[in-house]
Tab-separated table of C-alpha atoms in Angstrom:
chain	number	residue	atom	x	y	z
A	1	MET	CA	178.664	38.126	31.619
A	2	ALA	CA	177.288	36.325	34.602
A	3	SER	CA	179.526	33.374	33.898
A	4	HIS	CA	182.676	35.515	33.912
A	5	VAL	CA	184.643	35.209	37.126
A	6	ARG	CA	187.664	37.358	37.940
A	7	HIS	CA	190.030	35.160	39.928
A	8	PRO	CA	192.114	37.029	42.543
A	9	ILE	CA	195.888	36.857	42.422
A	10	TRP	CA	196.985	34.460	45.171
A	11	LEU	CA	199.301	35.859	47.776
A	12	PRO	CA	200.451	34.008	50.887
A	13	ALA	CA	198.754	35.262	54.003
A	14	VAL	CA	201.095	37.190	56.259
A	15	ARG	CA	200.029	38.084	59.757
A	16	PRO	CA	200.153	41.773	60.724
A	17	ALA	CA	203.547	42.983	61.851
A	18	ASP	CA	204.066	42.715	65.592
A	19	ALA	CA	206.903	42.601	68.115
A	20	ARG	CA	208.008	39.141	66.922
A	21	THR	CA	208.244	40.391	63.343
A	22	PHE	CA	210.752	43.098	64.191
A	23	ALA	CA	212.596	40.954	66.721
A	24	THR	CA	213.159	38.321	64.031
A	25	LEU	CA	214.382	40.857	61.477
A	26	TYR	CA	216.732	42.391	64.039
A	27	ALA	CA	218.086	38.991	65.077
A	28	ILE	CA	219.017	38.056	61.497
A	29	GLU	CA	220.517	41.511	60.929
A	30	SER	CA	222.535	41.039	64.126
A	31	PHE	CA	223.916	37.755	62.796
A	32	ALA	CA	224.965	39.519	59.579
A	33	ARG	CA	226.894	42.114	61.579
A	34	ALA	CA	228.089	40.034	64.545
A	35	THR	CA	229.608	37.197	62.536
A	36	VAL	CA	232.583	39.288	61.398
A	37	SER	CA	232.666	41.778	64.272
A	38	SER	CA	235.747	40.021	65.652
A	39	VAL	CA	237.225	39.232	62.223
A	40	ILE	CA	237.347	42.789	60.848
A	41	PRO	CA	239.853	44.209	63.399
A	42	ILE	CA	242.071	41.145	62.915
A	43	GLN	CA	242.034	41.684	59.145
A	44	ALA	CA	242.804	45.376	59.571
A	45	TYR	CA	245.807	44.593	61.757
A	46	GLU	CA	247.063	41.942	59.300
A	47	ILE	CA	247.014	44.576	56.542
A	48	LEU	CA	248.332	47.606	58.468
A	49	ARG	CA	250.535	45.957	61.137
A	50	SER	CA	250.036	48.906	63.472
A	51	GLU	CA	247.518	49.355	66.273
A	52	GLN	CA	247.663	53.135	65.895
A	53	THR	CA	246.983	52.999	62.145
A	54	VAL	CA	244.088	50.627	62.751
A	55	SER	CA	242.640	53.165	65.220
A	56	ILE	CA	243.005	55.921	62.615
A	57	LEU	CA	241.190	53.777	60.048
A	58	TYR	CA	238.338	53.106	62.463
A	59	THR	CA	238.109	56.813	63.335
A	60	ALA	CA	237.977	57.838	59.668
A	61	VAL	CA	235.257	55.296	58.904
A	62	SER	CA	233.257	56.359	61.987
A	63	LEU	CA	233.384	60.023	60.971
A	64	THR	CA	232.232	59.168	57.461
A	65	GLY	CA	229.490	56.999	58.897
A	66	LEU	CA	228.311	59.908	61.038
A	67	SER	CA	227.884	62.040	57.912
A	68	VAL	CA	225.974	59.256	56.156
A	69	THR	CA	223.650	58.874	59.143
A	70	LEU	CA	222.754	62.570	59.143
A	71	PHE	CA	221.920	62.505	55.435
A	72	MET	CA	219.785	59.358	55.682
A	73	PRO	CA	216.480	61.326	55.886
A	74	LEU	CA	217.214	62.742	52.419
A	75	LEU	CA	217.236	59.201	51.032
A	76	ILE	CA	214.094	58.256	52.951
A	77	ARG	CA	212.297	61.297	51.526
A	78	ARG	CA	213.550	60.598	48.010
A	79	PHE	CA	212.850	56.859	48.009
A	80	ALA	CA	210.375	54.653	49.840
A	81	ARG	CA	211.648	53.274	53.130
A	82	ARG	CA	211.470	49.723	51.828
A	83	TRP	CA	214.129	50.585	49.257
A	84	VAL	CA	216.391	52.210	51.844
A	85	TYR	CA	216.075	49.095	54.032
A	86	THR	CA	216.799	46.938	50.983
A	87	ALA	CA	219.873	49.020	50.194
A	88	GLY	CA	221.077	48.540	53.777
A	89	ALA	CA	220.916	44.748	53.508
A	90	VAL	CA	222.598	44.825	50.093
A	91	LEU	CA	225.401	47.029	51.444
A	92	LEU	CA	226.191	44.423	54.109
A	93	ALA	CA	226.585	41.833	51.337
A	94	ILE	CA	228.638	44.215	49.162
A	95	GLY	CA	230.899	44.890	52.127
A	96	SER	CA	231.766	41.201	52.173
A	97	LEU	CA	232.951	41.437	48.556
A	98	PHE	CA	235.281	44.290	49.477
A	99	PHE	CA	236.639	42.501	52.553
A	100	VAL	CA	237.659	39.346	50.685
A	101	THR	CA	240.122	41.369	48.555
A	102	HIS	CA	242.265	41.658	51.724
A	103	THR	CA	243.701	45.000	50.590
A	104	LEU	CA	243.734	48.374	52.348
A	105	ALA	CA	241.276	49.861	49.855
A	106	GLY	CA	239.008	46.834	50.155
A	107	GLN	CA	239.192	46.961	53.944
A	108	ALA	CA	238.257	50.648	54.067
A	109	LEU	CA	235.429	50.270	51.530
A	110	GLY	CA	234.145	47.155	53.277
A	111	MET	CA	234.060	48.901	56.656
A	112	LEU	CA	232.323	51.916	55.107
A	113	ALA	CA	229.713	49.746	53.355
A	114	ARG	CA	229.107	47.955	56.650
A	115	VAL	CA	228.599	51.247	58.535
A	116	MET	CA	226.296	52.653	55.847
A	117	GLY	CA	224.269	49.435	55.728
A	118	ALA	CA	223.896	49.288	59.494
A	119	SER	CA	222.774	52.927	59.558
A	120	ALA	CA	220.120	52.382	56.874
A	121	LEU	CA	218.808	49.235	58.553
A	122	SER	CA	218.725	50.759	62.033
A	123	ILE	CA	216.907	53.956	61.089
A	124	THR	CA	214.323	52.344	58.814
A	125	LEU	CA	213.618	49.481	61.237
A	126	ASN	CA	212.983	51.974	64.041
A	127	LEU	CA	210.559	53.832	61.772
A	128	TYR	CA	208.684	50.618	60.990
A	129	ILE	CA	208.509	49.779	64.686
A	130	MET	CA	207.047	53.187	65.522
A	131	ASP	CA	204.457	52.709	62.758
A	132	HIS	CA	203.308	49.210	63.694
A	133	ILE	CA	203.754	48.994	67.471
A	134	ARG	CA	201.560	50.938	69.865
A	135	LYS	CA	203.361	53.288	72.237
A	136	ALA	CA	202.101	51.304	75.198
A	137	ASP	CA	203.794	48.192	73.758
A	138	PHE	CA	207.206	49.708	72.980
A	139	THR	CA	208.721	48.356	76.197
A	140	ARG	CA	207.637	44.777	75.462
A	141	SER	CA	208.713	45.018	71.823
A	142	GLU	CA	212.179	46.391	72.555
A	143	SER	CA	212.919	43.902	75.321
A	144	LEU	CA	211.989	41.009	73.014
A	145	ARG	CA	214.142	42.467	70.237
A	146	MET	CA	217.186	42.696	72.526
A	147	ALA	CA	216.614	39.198	73.892
A	148	LEU	CA	216.535	37.550	70.455
A	149	SER	CA	219.632	39.447	69.330
A	150	MET	CA	221.458	37.788	72.248
A	151	ILE	CA	221.809	34.604	70.198
A	152	ALA	CA	223.503	36.462	67.363
A	153	TRP	CA	225.889	38.505	69.486
A	154	THR	CA	226.814	35.509	71.644
A	155	CYS	CA	227.398	32.988	68.845
A	156	GLY	CA	228.200	35.266	65.902
A	157	PRO	CA	231.716	36.465	66.839
A	158	THR	CA	232.810	32.914	67.721
A	159	LEU	CA	231.333	31.568	64.479
A	160	GLY	CA	233.150	34.219	62.454
A	161	ILE	CA	236.527	33.497	64.043
A	162	PHE	CA	236.007	29.747	63.575
A	163	LEU	CA	235.199	30.149	59.874
A	164	TYR	CA	238.060	32.592	59.358
A	165	THR	CA	240.715	30.438	61.044
A	166	HIS	CA	239.547	27.042	59.718
A	167	TYR	CA	238.063	27.772	56.290
A	168	GLY	CA	239.468	31.165	55.329
A	169	ILE	CA	238.332	34.644	54.515
A	170	TYR	CA	235.729	33.619	51.919
A	171	ALA	CA	233.869	31.418	54.398
A	172	ALA	CA	233.670	34.096	57.092
A	173	HIS	CA	232.444	36.880	54.821
A	174	GLY	CA	230.362	34.493	52.736
A	175	ALA	CA	228.330	33.764	55.862
A	176	VAL	CA	227.620	37.490	56.190
A	177	ALA	CA	226.332	37.627	52.617
A	178	VAL	CA	224.057	34.645	53.288
A	179	PHE	CA	222.583	36.279	56.400
A	180	ALA	CA	222.152	39.603	54.580
A	181	LEU	CA	220.325	38.021	51.648
A	182	GLY	CA	218.198	35.965	54.037
A	183	LEU	CA	217.286	39.172	55.858
A	184	LEU	CA	216.313	40.767	52.564
A	185	ALA	CA	214.102	37.828	51.583
A	186	LEU	CA	212.331	37.801	54.955
A	187	PHE	CA	211.798	41.563	54.867
A	188	TRP	CA	210.048	41.400	51.504
A	189	TYR	CA	208.047	38.383	52.629
A	190	TYR	CA	206.618	40.447	55.506
A	191	ARG	CA	205.638	43.240	53.040
A	192	LEU	CA	205.839	45.991	55.645
A	193	SER	CA	203.916	49.118	54.662
A	194	ASP	CA	205.257	52.657	54.740
A	195	ASN	CA	203.646	55.406	56.773
A	196	PRO	CA	202.158	57.883	54.247
A	197	LEU	CA	203.346	60.741	56.449
A	198	ILE	CA	206.942	59.883	55.589
A	199	ALA	CA	206.578	58.309	52.162
A	200	ALA	CA	208.656	59.406	49.206
A	201	GLY	CA	207.649	62.689	47.642
A	202	LYS	CA	208.760	65.618	45.540
A	203	SER	CA	208.952	68.098	48.406
A	204	ARG	CA	212.336	69.310	49.440
A	205	ALA	CA	213.854	67.350	52.315
A	206	SER	CA	215.034	69.072	55.461
A	207	ASN	CA	218.623	70.210	55.737
A	208	PRO	CA	220.656	67.866	58.003
A	209	LEU	CA	221.928	70.836	60.017
A	210	ALA	CA	218.365	72.047	60.497
A	211	ASN	CA	217.437	68.566	61.689
A	212	ILE	CA	220.140	68.772	64.356
A	213	GLY	CA	218.802	72.134	65.518
A	214	ARG	CA	215.265	70.814	65.631
A	215	PHE	CA	216.414	67.777	67.625
A	216	ILE	CA	218.357	69.860	70.150
A	217	ALA	CA	215.367	72.171	70.626
A	218	GLN	CA	213.304	69.295	72.072
A	219	PRO	CA	214.300	68.437	75.668
A	220	ARG	CA	212.851	64.918	75.649
A	221	LEU	CA	214.769	64.028	72.485
A	222	ARG	CA	217.975	65.373	74.021
A	223	LEU	CA	217.360	63.220	77.069
A	224	ALA	CA	216.674	60.136	74.930
A	225	TRP	CA	219.977	60.750	73.110
A	226	LEU	CA	221.890	61.074	76.384
A	227	ILE	CA	220.450	57.805	77.703
A	228	ALA	CA	221.409	55.991	74.498
A	229	PHE	CA	224.872	57.586	74.477
A	230	GLY	CA	225.540	56.587	78.085
A	231	ARG	CA	224.648	52.926	77.599
A	232	SER	CA	226.499	52.716	74.285
A	233	CYS	CA	229.655	54.130	75.913
A	234	TYR	CA	229.525	51.235	78.353
A	235	TRP	CA	229.449	48.681	75.548
A	236	THR	CA	232.288	50.409	73.697
A	237	THR	CA	234.383	50.301	76.863
A	238	PHE	CA	233.364	46.738	77.676
A	239	PHE	CA	234.195	45.360	74.218
A	240	VAL	CA	237.589	47.097	73.983
A	241	TYR	CA	238.988	47.436	77.491
A	242	GLY	CA	237.515	44.253	78.976
A	243	PRO	CA	239.560	41.938	76.714
A	244	LEU	CA	242.513	44.316	76.987
A	245	LEU	CA	242.441	43.922	80.764
A	246	MET	CA	242.501	40.129	80.391
A	247	VAL	CA	245.478	40.222	78.015
A	248	VAL	CA	247.486	42.803	79.967
A	249	THR	CA	247.093	40.886	83.217
A	250	GLY	CA	248.139	37.582	81.632
A	251	GLN	CA	244.718	35.910	81.588
A	252	GLY	CA	244.976	35.450	77.818
A	253	GLU	CA	242.958	36.225	74.709
A	254	LEU	CA	240.575	33.339	75.376
A	255	ALA	CA	239.582	34.881	78.702
A	256	GLY	CA	238.853	38.146	76.898
A	257	GLY	CA	236.697	36.349	74.342
A	258	LEU	CA	234.805	34.483	77.052
A	259	LEU	CA	234.179	37.766	78.861
A	260	ILE	CA	232.610	39.279	75.731
A	261	SER	CA	230.508	36.169	75.084
A	262	ALA	CA	229.288	36.148	78.685
A	263	GLY	CA	228.316	39.816	78.444
A	264	ASN	CA	226.397	39.225	75.208
A	265	ALA	CA	224.666	36.163	76.680
A	266	LEU	CA	223.142	38.401	79.350
A	267	LEU	CA	221.061	40.109	76.641
A	268	PHE	CA	218.452	37.452	77.307
A	269	CYS	CA	217.711	39.313	80.544
A	270	ALA	CA	216.179	42.085	78.426
A	271	ILE	CA	212.812	40.338	78.731
A	272	PHE	CA	213.128	40.481	82.527
A	273	TRP	CA	214.001	44.174	82.433
A	274	GLY	CA	211.059	44.824	80.119
A	275	ARG	CA	208.692	43.414	82.730
A	276	ILE	CA	210.358	45.441	85.491
A	277	GLY	CA	210.022	48.584	83.375
A	278	ARG	CA	206.311	48.006	82.793
A	279	ARG	CA	205.739	47.440	86.495
A	280	TYR	CA	207.807	50.240	88.036
A	281	GLY	CA	208.029	52.738	85.181
A	282	LEU	CA	210.865	53.787	82.883
A	283	ARG	CA	211.980	56.718	85.036
A	284	ARG	CA	212.726	54.601	88.082
A	285	VAL	CA	214.340	51.681	86.272
A	286	ILE	CA	216.504	53.789	83.926
A	287	SER	CA	217.749	56.059	86.729
A	288	PHE	CA	218.427	53.100	89.028
A	289	SER	CA	220.279	51.214	86.271
A	290	PHE	CA	222.589	54.142	85.565
A	291	MET	CA	223.390	54.667	89.249
A	292	ALA	CA	223.954	50.939	89.829
A	293	MET	CA	226.211	50.879	86.768
A	294	ALA	CA	228.208	53.797	88.197
A	295	VAL	CA	228.753	52.048	91.545
A	296	VAL	CA	229.856	48.842	89.829
A	297	LEU	CA	232.244	50.737	87.534
A	298	TRP	CA	233.828	52.568	90.462
A	299	ALA	CA	234.330	49.237	92.216
A	300	ALA	CA	235.847	47.758	89.032
A	301	GLY	CA	238.177	50.735	88.778
A	302	ALA	CA	239.247	50.344	92.407
A	303	VAL	CA	240.066	46.657	91.938
A	304	GLY	CA	241.572	47.229	88.500
A	305	ALA	CA	244.418	45.000	87.336
A	306	SER	CA	245.245	43.702	90.833
A	307	HIS	CA	242.443	41.099	90.680
A	308	PRO	CA	241.416	40.937	87.001
A	309	LEU	CA	238.874	38.145	87.397
A	310	VAL	CA	237.051	40.125	90.084
A	311	THR	CA	237.114	43.150	87.811
A	312	ALA	CA	235.738	41.040	84.973
A	313	GLY	CA	232.914	39.843	87.231
A	314	LEU	CA	232.070	43.429	88.157
A	315	LEU	CA	232.002	44.396	84.478
A	316	LEU	CA	229.498	41.612	83.846
A	317	VAL	CA	227.315	42.979	86.643
A	318	GLY	CA	227.570	46.381	84.990
A	319	ALA	CA	226.573	44.791	81.676
A	320	LEU	CA	223.444	43.414	83.343
A	321	PHE	CA	222.304	46.941	84.242
A	322	THR	CA	223.304	48.228	80.803
A	323	ILE	CA	220.986	45.656	79.245
A	324	ALA	CA	218.142	47.259	81.190
A	325	LEU	CA	218.957	50.464	79.327
A	326	ASP	CA	219.110	48.548	76.029
A	327	ALA	CA	215.648	47.153	76.675
A	328	LEU	CA	214.037	50.382	77.879
A	329	GLY	CA	216.138	53.339	76.734
A	330	SER	CA	214.994	53.572	73.106
A	331	THR	CA	211.375	53.693	74.282
A	332	THR	CA	211.994	57.229	75.562
A	333	PHE	CA	212.798	58.318	72.003
A	334	MET	CA	209.949	56.426	70.349
A	335	ARG	CA	207.394	57.959	72.699
A	336	ALA	CA	208.770	61.485	72.371
A	337	VAL	CA	209.290	61.918	68.619
A	338	HIS	CA	206.542	63.417	66.465
A	339	ALA	CA	205.225	61.179	63.681
A	340	TYR	CA	205.724	63.785	60.949
A	341	GLU	CA	209.471	64.138	61.645
A	342	ARG	CA	210.442	60.601	62.553
A	343	PRO	CA	212.967	60.063	59.728
A	344	GLN	CA	214.831	63.307	60.459
A	345	MET	CA	214.888	62.848	64.214
A	346	ALA	CA	215.705	59.120	63.993
A	347	ALA	CA	218.792	59.962	61.936
A	348	VAL	CA	220.015	62.504	64.477
A	349	TYR	CA	219.174	60.163	67.362
A	350	ARG	CA	221.310	57.382	65.881
A	351	THR	CA	224.410	59.589	66.034
A	352	TYR	CA	224.708	58.468	69.663
A	353	LEU	CA	226.283	55.286	68.301
A	354	ASP	CA	228.898	57.143	66.267
A	355	PHE	CA	229.769	59.473	69.145
A	356	SER	CA	229.970	56.598	71.629
A	357	GLU	CA	232.558	54.927	69.397
A	358	LEU	CA	234.600	58.115	68.996
A	359	THR	CA	234.436	59.862	72.367
A	360	PRO	CA	235.471	57.204	74.946
A	361	PRO	CA	238.804	56.272	73.276
A	362	LEU	CA	239.735	59.942	72.982
A	363	VAL	CA	238.953	60.638	76.650
A	364	TYR	CA	240.602	57.443	77.853
A	365	SER	CA	243.790	58.207	75.923
A	366	VAL	CA	244.205	61.304	78.094
A	367	VAL	CA	243.269	59.571	81.352
A	368	LEU	CA	245.594	56.623	80.715
A	369	ALA	CA	248.504	58.998	80.274
A	370	PHE	CA	248.319	59.682	84.034
A	371	PHE	CA	246.606	56.663	85.608
A	372	GLY	CA	246.327	52.878	85.256
A	373	LEU	CA	243.811	50.837	83.298
A	374	GLY	CA	241.289	50.936	86.149
A	375	SER	CA	240.903	54.699	85.607
A	376	VAL	CA	238.977	53.933	82.427
A	377	PHE	CA	236.161	52.333	84.428
A	378	VAL	CA	236.177	55.094	87.038
A	379	THR	CA	235.847	57.731	84.309
A	380	LEU	CA	232.935	55.896	82.718
A	381	GLY	CA	231.335	55.617	86.170
A	382	PHE	CA	231.113	59.402	86.419
A	383	LEU	CA	229.339	59.560	83.054
A	384	ALA	CA	226.884	56.861	84.199
A	385	ALA	CA	226.164	58.753	87.425
A	386	ALA	CA	225.549	61.973	85.502
A	387	CYS	CA	223.145	60.161	83.160
A	388	GLY	CA	221.320	58.669	86.153
A	389	ILE	CA	220.874	62.042	87.841
A	390	VAL	CA	219.661	63.720	84.647
A	391	SER	CA	217.258	60.838	83.925
A	392	TRP	CA	215.734	61.028	87.401
A	393	ARG	CA	215.428	64.802	87.184
A	394	TYR	CA	213.946	65.138	83.710
A	395	LEU	CA	212.245	61.896	82.689
A	396	PRO	CA	208.456	62.324	83.136
A	397	LYS	CA	207.082	60.411	86.115
A	398	SER	CA	204.404	58.971	83.852
A	399	MET	CA	207.030	56.987	81.912
């Protein structure tokens, strides 16, 4: 009938996903993880009463997390990416429920849920970014993402400790649940679409071991992994041995906390590094940043515990160059990976985070048996120099 009108279902207009979309999602996710980043080790020590046992717990959780990361493509192939992302946000909230039990089992399960959630969120968000952002705009997108996360990683740890010490365990972990659920609501509001090339299907997913072999067979992916591993090793060292230096030399725990906050605050410089990268090219800026980081680390190692505040200042300078790698380093992976194997390769690529949390403490435990605390920074300096040389030699000049 001519008089019959089919009224459309009203949906709120959402602008197409762009760099700000993913930067906002990442910032809220960072708040969900950063808020209790300084609370979790304190809880673990309160339960176990042994630094060595706490280290063993962290190692066990990291190894389990590595396995979960490698099997993530199987989930992405079996379910739509939106559901894997949703599961990641939910796992962060579930982790809070485990943590508030304040038992060893709850602590271990909470840490594991947190690692699994972070892995799901990281891999799926990177896939969405590669779908919606042009390759030419990766540098701008990643620098904006790092800059916005600065707020979370600067304020989050302090907020978590404040809630934990003044209002108790439920307040600290309750804040995480609120951020996680807020992230979930915003994600579904954006209604991000899945790439049909990697949508769920009935075909058999690739074996995780085969994915590793495929990743290793591609030189540019190996190089992207090395760049990410090198910068992540710096942050692992900075977050653990920076505060330790302050405490050992009598500067106090507050000085260690201020050092970490100052380092996180520098993430805002990611926008500056993004502009530098677009002007001079990734190859030059990444290689220069690694070599500058190496020089600063060697200087920090030479000064060591004799002048801890000078050493802390040098570590902040090193953090400034590491932020350049945060802003630009992941672009090398995003430009190199083939669209049809993004989930598999993204999962293998993310193992740099697990290895950077496992490898430095193991190496440093041997070095510290013979030398002082400054040797940690000298050792890391050699890794940074090696990464700089390899980046200059093998990164394409066109990058």
